[in-house]
Tab-separated table of C-alpha atoms and ligand atoms in Angstrom:
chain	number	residue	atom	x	y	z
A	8	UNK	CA	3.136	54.521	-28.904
A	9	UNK	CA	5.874	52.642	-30.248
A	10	UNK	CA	6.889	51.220	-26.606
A	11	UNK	CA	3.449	49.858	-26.014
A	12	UNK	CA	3.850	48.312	-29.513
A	13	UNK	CA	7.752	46.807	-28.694
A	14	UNK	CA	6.105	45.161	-25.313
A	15	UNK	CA	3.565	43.588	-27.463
A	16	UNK	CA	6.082	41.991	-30.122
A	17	UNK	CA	8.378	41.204	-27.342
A	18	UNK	CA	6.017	39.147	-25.300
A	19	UNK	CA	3.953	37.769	-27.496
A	20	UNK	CA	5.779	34.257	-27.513
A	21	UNK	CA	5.741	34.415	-23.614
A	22	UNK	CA	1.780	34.675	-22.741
A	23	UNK	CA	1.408	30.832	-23.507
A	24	UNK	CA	5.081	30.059	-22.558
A	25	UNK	CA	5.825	32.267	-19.356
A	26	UNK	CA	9.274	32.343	-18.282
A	27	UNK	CA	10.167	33.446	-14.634
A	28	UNK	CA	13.583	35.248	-16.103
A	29	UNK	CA	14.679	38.074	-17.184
A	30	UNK	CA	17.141	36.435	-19.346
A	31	UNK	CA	15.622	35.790	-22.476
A	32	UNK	CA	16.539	36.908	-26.412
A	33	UNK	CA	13.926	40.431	-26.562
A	34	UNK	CA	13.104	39.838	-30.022
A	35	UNK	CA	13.131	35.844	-32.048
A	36	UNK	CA	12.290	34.964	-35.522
A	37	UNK	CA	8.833	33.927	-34.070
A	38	UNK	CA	7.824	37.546	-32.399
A	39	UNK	CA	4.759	39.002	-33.639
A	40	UNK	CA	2.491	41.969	-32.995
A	41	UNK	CA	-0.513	40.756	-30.983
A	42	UNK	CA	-3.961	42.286	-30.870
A	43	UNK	CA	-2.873	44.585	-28.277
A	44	UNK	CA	-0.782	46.600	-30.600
A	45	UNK	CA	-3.033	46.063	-33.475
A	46	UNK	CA	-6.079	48.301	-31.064
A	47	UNK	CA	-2.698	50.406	-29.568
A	48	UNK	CA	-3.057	51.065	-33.192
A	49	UNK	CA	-6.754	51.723	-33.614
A	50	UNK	CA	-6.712	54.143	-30.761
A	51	UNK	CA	-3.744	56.401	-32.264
A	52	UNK	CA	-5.589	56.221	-35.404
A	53	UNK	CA	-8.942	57.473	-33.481
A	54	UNK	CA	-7.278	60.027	-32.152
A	55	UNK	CA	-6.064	61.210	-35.017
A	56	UNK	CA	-9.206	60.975	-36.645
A	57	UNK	CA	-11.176	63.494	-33.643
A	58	UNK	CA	-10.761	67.084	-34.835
A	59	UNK	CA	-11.829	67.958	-30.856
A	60	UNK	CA	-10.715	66.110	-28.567
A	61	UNK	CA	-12.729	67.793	-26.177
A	62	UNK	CA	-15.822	65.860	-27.983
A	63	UNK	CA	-15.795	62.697	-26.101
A	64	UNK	CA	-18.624	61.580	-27.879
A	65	UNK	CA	-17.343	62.045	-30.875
A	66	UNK	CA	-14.050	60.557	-29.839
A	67	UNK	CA	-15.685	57.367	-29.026
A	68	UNK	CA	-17.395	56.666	-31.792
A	69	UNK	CA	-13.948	57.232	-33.696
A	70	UNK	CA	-12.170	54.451	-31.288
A	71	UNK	CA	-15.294	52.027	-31.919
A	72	UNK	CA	-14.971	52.517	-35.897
A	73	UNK	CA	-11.230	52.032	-36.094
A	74	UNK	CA	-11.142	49.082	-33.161
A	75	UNK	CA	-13.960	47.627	-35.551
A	76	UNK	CA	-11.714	47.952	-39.055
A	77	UNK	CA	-8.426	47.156	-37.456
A	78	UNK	CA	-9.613	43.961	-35.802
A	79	UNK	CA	-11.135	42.660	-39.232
A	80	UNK	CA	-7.648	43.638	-40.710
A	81	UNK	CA	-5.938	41.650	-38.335
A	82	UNK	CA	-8.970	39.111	-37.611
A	83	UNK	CA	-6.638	35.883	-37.610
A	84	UNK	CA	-4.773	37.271	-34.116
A	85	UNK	CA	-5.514	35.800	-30.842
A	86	UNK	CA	-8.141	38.278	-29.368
A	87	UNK	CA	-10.366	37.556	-25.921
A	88	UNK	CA	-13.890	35.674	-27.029
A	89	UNK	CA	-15.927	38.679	-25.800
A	90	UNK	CA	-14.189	41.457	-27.972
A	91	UNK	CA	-13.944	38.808	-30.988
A	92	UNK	CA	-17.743	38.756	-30.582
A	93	UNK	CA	-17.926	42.448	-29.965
A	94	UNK	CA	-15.860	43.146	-33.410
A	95	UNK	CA	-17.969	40.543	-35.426
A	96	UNK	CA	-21.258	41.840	-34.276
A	97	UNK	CA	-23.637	43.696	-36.166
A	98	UNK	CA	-24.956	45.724	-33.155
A	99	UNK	CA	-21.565	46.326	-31.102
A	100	UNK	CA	-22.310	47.147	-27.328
A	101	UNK	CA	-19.771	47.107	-24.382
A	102	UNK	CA	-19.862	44.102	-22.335
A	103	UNK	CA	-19.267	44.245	-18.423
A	104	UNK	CA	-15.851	42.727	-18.834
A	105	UNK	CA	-12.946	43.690	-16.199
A	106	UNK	CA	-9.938	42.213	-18.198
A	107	UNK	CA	-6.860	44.996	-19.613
A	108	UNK	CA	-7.682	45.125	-23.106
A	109	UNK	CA	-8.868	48.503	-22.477
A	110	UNK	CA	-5.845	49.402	-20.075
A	111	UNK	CA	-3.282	47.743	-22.430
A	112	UNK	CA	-4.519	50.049	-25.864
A	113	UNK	CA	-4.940	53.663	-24.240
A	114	UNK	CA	-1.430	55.104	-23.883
A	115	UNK	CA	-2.144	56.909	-27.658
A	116	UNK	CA	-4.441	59.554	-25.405
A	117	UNK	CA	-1.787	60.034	-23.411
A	118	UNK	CA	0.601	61.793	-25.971
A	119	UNK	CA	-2.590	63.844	-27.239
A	120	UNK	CA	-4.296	64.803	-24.234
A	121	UNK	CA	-3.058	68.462	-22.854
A	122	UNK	CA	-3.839	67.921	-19.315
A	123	UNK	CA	-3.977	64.781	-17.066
A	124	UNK	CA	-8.165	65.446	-16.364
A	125	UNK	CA	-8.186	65.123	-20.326
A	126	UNK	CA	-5.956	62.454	-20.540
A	127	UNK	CA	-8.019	60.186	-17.586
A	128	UNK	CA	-11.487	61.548	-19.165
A	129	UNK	CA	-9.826	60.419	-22.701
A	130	UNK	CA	-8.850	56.975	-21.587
A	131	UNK	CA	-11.991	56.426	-19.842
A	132	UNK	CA	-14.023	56.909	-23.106
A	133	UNK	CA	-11.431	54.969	-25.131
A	134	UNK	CA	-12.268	51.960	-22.705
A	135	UNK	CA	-15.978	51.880	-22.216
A	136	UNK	CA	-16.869	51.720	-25.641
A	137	UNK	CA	-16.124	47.873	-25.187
A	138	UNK	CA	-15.476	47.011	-21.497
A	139	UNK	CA	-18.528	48.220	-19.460
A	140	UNK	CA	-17.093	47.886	-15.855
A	141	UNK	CA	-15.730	50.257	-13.615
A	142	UNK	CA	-12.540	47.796	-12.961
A	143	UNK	CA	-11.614	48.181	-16.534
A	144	UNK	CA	-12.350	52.152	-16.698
A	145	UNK	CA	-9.843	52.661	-13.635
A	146	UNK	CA	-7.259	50.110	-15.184
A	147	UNK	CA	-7.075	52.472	-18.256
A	148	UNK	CA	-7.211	55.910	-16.394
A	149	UNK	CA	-4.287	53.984	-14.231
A	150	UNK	CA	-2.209	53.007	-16.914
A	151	UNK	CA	-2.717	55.970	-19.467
A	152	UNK	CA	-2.216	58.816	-16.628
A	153	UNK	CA	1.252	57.122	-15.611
A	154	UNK	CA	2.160	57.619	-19.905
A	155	UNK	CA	0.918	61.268	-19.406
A	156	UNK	CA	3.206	61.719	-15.854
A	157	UNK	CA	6.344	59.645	-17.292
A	158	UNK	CA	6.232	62.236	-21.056
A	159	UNK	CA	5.449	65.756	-19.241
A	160	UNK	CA	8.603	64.726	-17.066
A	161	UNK	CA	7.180	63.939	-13.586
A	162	UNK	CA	9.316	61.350	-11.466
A	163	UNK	CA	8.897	57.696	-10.157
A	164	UNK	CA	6.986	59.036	-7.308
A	165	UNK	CA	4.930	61.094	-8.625
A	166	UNK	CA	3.693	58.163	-11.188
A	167	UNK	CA	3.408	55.115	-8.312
A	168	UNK	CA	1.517	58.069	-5.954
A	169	UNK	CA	-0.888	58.090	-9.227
A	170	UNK	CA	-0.872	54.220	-9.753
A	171	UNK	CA	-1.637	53.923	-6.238
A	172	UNK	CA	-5.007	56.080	-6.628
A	173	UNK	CA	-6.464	52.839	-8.676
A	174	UNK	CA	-4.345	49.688	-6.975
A	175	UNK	CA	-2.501	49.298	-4.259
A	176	UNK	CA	1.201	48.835	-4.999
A	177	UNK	CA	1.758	46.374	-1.705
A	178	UNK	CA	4.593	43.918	-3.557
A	179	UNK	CA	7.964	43.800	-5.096
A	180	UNK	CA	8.199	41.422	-8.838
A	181	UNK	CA	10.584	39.294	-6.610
A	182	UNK	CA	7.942	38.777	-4.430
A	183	UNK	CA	5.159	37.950	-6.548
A	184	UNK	CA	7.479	36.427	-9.129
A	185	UNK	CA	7.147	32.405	-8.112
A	186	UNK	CA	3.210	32.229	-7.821
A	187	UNK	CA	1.855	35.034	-9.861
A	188	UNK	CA	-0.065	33.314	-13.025
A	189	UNK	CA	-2.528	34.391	-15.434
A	190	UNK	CA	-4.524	37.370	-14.556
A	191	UNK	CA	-6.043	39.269	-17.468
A	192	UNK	CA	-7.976	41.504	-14.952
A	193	UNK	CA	-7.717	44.782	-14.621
A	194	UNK	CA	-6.755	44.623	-10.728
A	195	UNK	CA	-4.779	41.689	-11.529
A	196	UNK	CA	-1.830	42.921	-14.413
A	197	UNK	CA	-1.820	46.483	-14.188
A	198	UNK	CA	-0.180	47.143	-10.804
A	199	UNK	CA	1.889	44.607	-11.905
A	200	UNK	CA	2.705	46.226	-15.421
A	201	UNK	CA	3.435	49.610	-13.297
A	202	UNK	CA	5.838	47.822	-10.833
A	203	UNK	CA	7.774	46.469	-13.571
A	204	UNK	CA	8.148	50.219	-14.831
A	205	UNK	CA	8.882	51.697	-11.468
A	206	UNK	CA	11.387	49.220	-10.709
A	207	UNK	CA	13.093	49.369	-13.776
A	208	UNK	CA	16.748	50.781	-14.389
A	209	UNK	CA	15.755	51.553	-18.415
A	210	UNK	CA	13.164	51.064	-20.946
A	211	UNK	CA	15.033	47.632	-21.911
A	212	UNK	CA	14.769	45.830	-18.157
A	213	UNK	CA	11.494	48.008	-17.605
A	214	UNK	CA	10.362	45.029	-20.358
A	215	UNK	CA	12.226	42.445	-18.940
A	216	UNK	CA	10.809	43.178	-15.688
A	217	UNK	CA	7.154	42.678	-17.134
A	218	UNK	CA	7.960	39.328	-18.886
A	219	UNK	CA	9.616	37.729	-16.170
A	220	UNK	CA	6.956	37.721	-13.876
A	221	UNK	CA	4.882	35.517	-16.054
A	222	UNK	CA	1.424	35.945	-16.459
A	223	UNK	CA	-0.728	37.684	-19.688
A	224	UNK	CA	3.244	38.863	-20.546
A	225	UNK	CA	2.523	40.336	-24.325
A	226	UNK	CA	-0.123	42.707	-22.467
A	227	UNK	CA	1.284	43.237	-19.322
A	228	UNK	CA	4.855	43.967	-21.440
A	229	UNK	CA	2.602	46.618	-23.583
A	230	UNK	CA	1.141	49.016	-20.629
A	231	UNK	CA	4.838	48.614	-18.900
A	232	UNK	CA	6.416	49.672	-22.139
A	233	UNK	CA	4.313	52.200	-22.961
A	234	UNK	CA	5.242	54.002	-20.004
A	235	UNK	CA	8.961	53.409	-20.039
A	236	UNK	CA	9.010	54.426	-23.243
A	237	UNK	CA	7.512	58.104	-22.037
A	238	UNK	CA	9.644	58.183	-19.125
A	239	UNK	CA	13.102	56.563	-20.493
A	240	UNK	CA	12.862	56.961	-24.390
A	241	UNK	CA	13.555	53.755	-26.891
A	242	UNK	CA	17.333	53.115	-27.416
A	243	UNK	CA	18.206	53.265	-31.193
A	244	UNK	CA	19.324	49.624	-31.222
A	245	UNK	CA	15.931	48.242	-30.165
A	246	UNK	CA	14.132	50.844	-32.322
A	247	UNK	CA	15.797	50.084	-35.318
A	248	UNK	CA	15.016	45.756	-34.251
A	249	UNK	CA	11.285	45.909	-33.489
A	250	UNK	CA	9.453	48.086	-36.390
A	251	UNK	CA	10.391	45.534	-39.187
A	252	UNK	CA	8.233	43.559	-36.831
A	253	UNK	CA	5.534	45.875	-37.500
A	254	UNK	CA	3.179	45.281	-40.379
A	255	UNK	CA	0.547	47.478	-42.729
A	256	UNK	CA	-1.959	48.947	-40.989
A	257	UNK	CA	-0.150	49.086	-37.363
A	258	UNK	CA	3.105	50.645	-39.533
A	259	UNK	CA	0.866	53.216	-41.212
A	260	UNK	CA	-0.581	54.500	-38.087
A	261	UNK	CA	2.897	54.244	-35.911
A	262	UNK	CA	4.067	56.510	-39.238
A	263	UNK	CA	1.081	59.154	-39.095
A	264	UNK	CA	0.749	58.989	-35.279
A	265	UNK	CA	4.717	59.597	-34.853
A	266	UNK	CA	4.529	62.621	-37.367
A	267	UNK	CA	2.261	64.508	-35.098
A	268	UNK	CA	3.079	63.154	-31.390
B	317	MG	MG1	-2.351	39.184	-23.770
């Protein structure tokens, strides 16, 4: 969880401001969490919350209740117009939206689920209780079942044959690098987020990777991260930099979530 939540911090001054480098300070005075690791947050604490995970039901309407009270605890971040509207609404229903949201807050199933059918059906029912589309289901199932490969110890290929089952994996970040822009789609940042993992030498350039390609970088930095972080571990260094970064609510559930996972 933490690794989804030190790709947030770490490119959350870069989604306005993309840099095309991987030479850039990881953490500055001005680094934040953004709403990505505030609902990485909600979905620990849901799953925390669901005495069976085997209730999926059950499970959802745990992810829709804490989504719902973390996003009024952190109400003043940045979040997409349709889930702002979703949070405020009095009769919350998903919306046929294809954009990462859903991909970028699922790796908490990942550390929870005992299989990798639990783990997909898990992510799945983390996503549609806001994004509605198919695109958005299989960019969660994508990015949550690499977590679940990378922590039960499976290698590169065995997570880009998996990534592969959702998007194709037809470019190198050098390639795509110079034109690729803003793409909050599913299809359109989370190949890219997995590339920037499976081309990565650690957890550290696995980040660096995501941010210097440009693009939606604090989200596409939080699926890559999350799955470096399963697959490389967090060096202590960066560790001990990022969670001052993290605040209240998204520090309470990191605590509780890390206790048990
Ligand atoms: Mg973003």
């Amino acid at each position: 969880m933490l690794g989804a939540l030190i790709g947030s911090i770490a490119g959350s001054i870069y989604e306005w401001k993309n840099i095309k480098t991987k030479d850039f300070p990881l953490f500055r005075y001005d680094s934040r969490i953004a709403g990505d690791a505030v609902m990485t947050a909600a979905v620990a604490n849901a799953v925390l919350l669901t005495d069976d995970l085997g209730d999926l039901e059950g499970f959802k309407a745990n992810v829709a209740a804490e989504l719902r009270r973390m996003g009024e605890a952190y109400l003043g971040l940045p979040y997409g117009p349709r889930f702002e509207k979703w949070l405020l609404s009095d009769d919350p229903r998903p919306y046929d939206s294809v954009g990462n949201g859903g991909a970028a807050r699922v790796s908490p199933v990942a550390w929870a689920a005992e299989s990798l059918p639990q783990c997909l059906a898990l992510a799945k029912a983390a996503t549609e209780v806001t994004h509605a589309s198919s695109e958005a289901g299989a960019g969660a199932c994508c990015a949550a079942g690499a977590v679940y490969l990378a922590r039960t110890g499976k290698d590169k290929d065995a997570i880009r044959d998996h990534v592969t089952r959702y998007f194709p994996l037809d470019f190198t970040l050098d390639e795509i690098r110079p034109d690729y822009a803003f793409d909050l789609s599913c299809a359109g940042s989370v190949p890219q987020a997995m590339e920037a993992f499976l081309e990565a030498e650690d957890f550290e350039d696995a980040i660096r990777n995501a941010i210097s390609i440009g693009g939606d970088s604090d989200t596409i930095a939080c699926m890559t991260g999350a799955v470096a972080a399963a697959f490389y571990g967090i060096p202590k260094d960066i560790r001990d930099v990022a969670v001052p970064y993290l605040t209240g609510e998204v520090w309470i559930a990191l605590d509780r979530f890390s206790r048990v996972y």
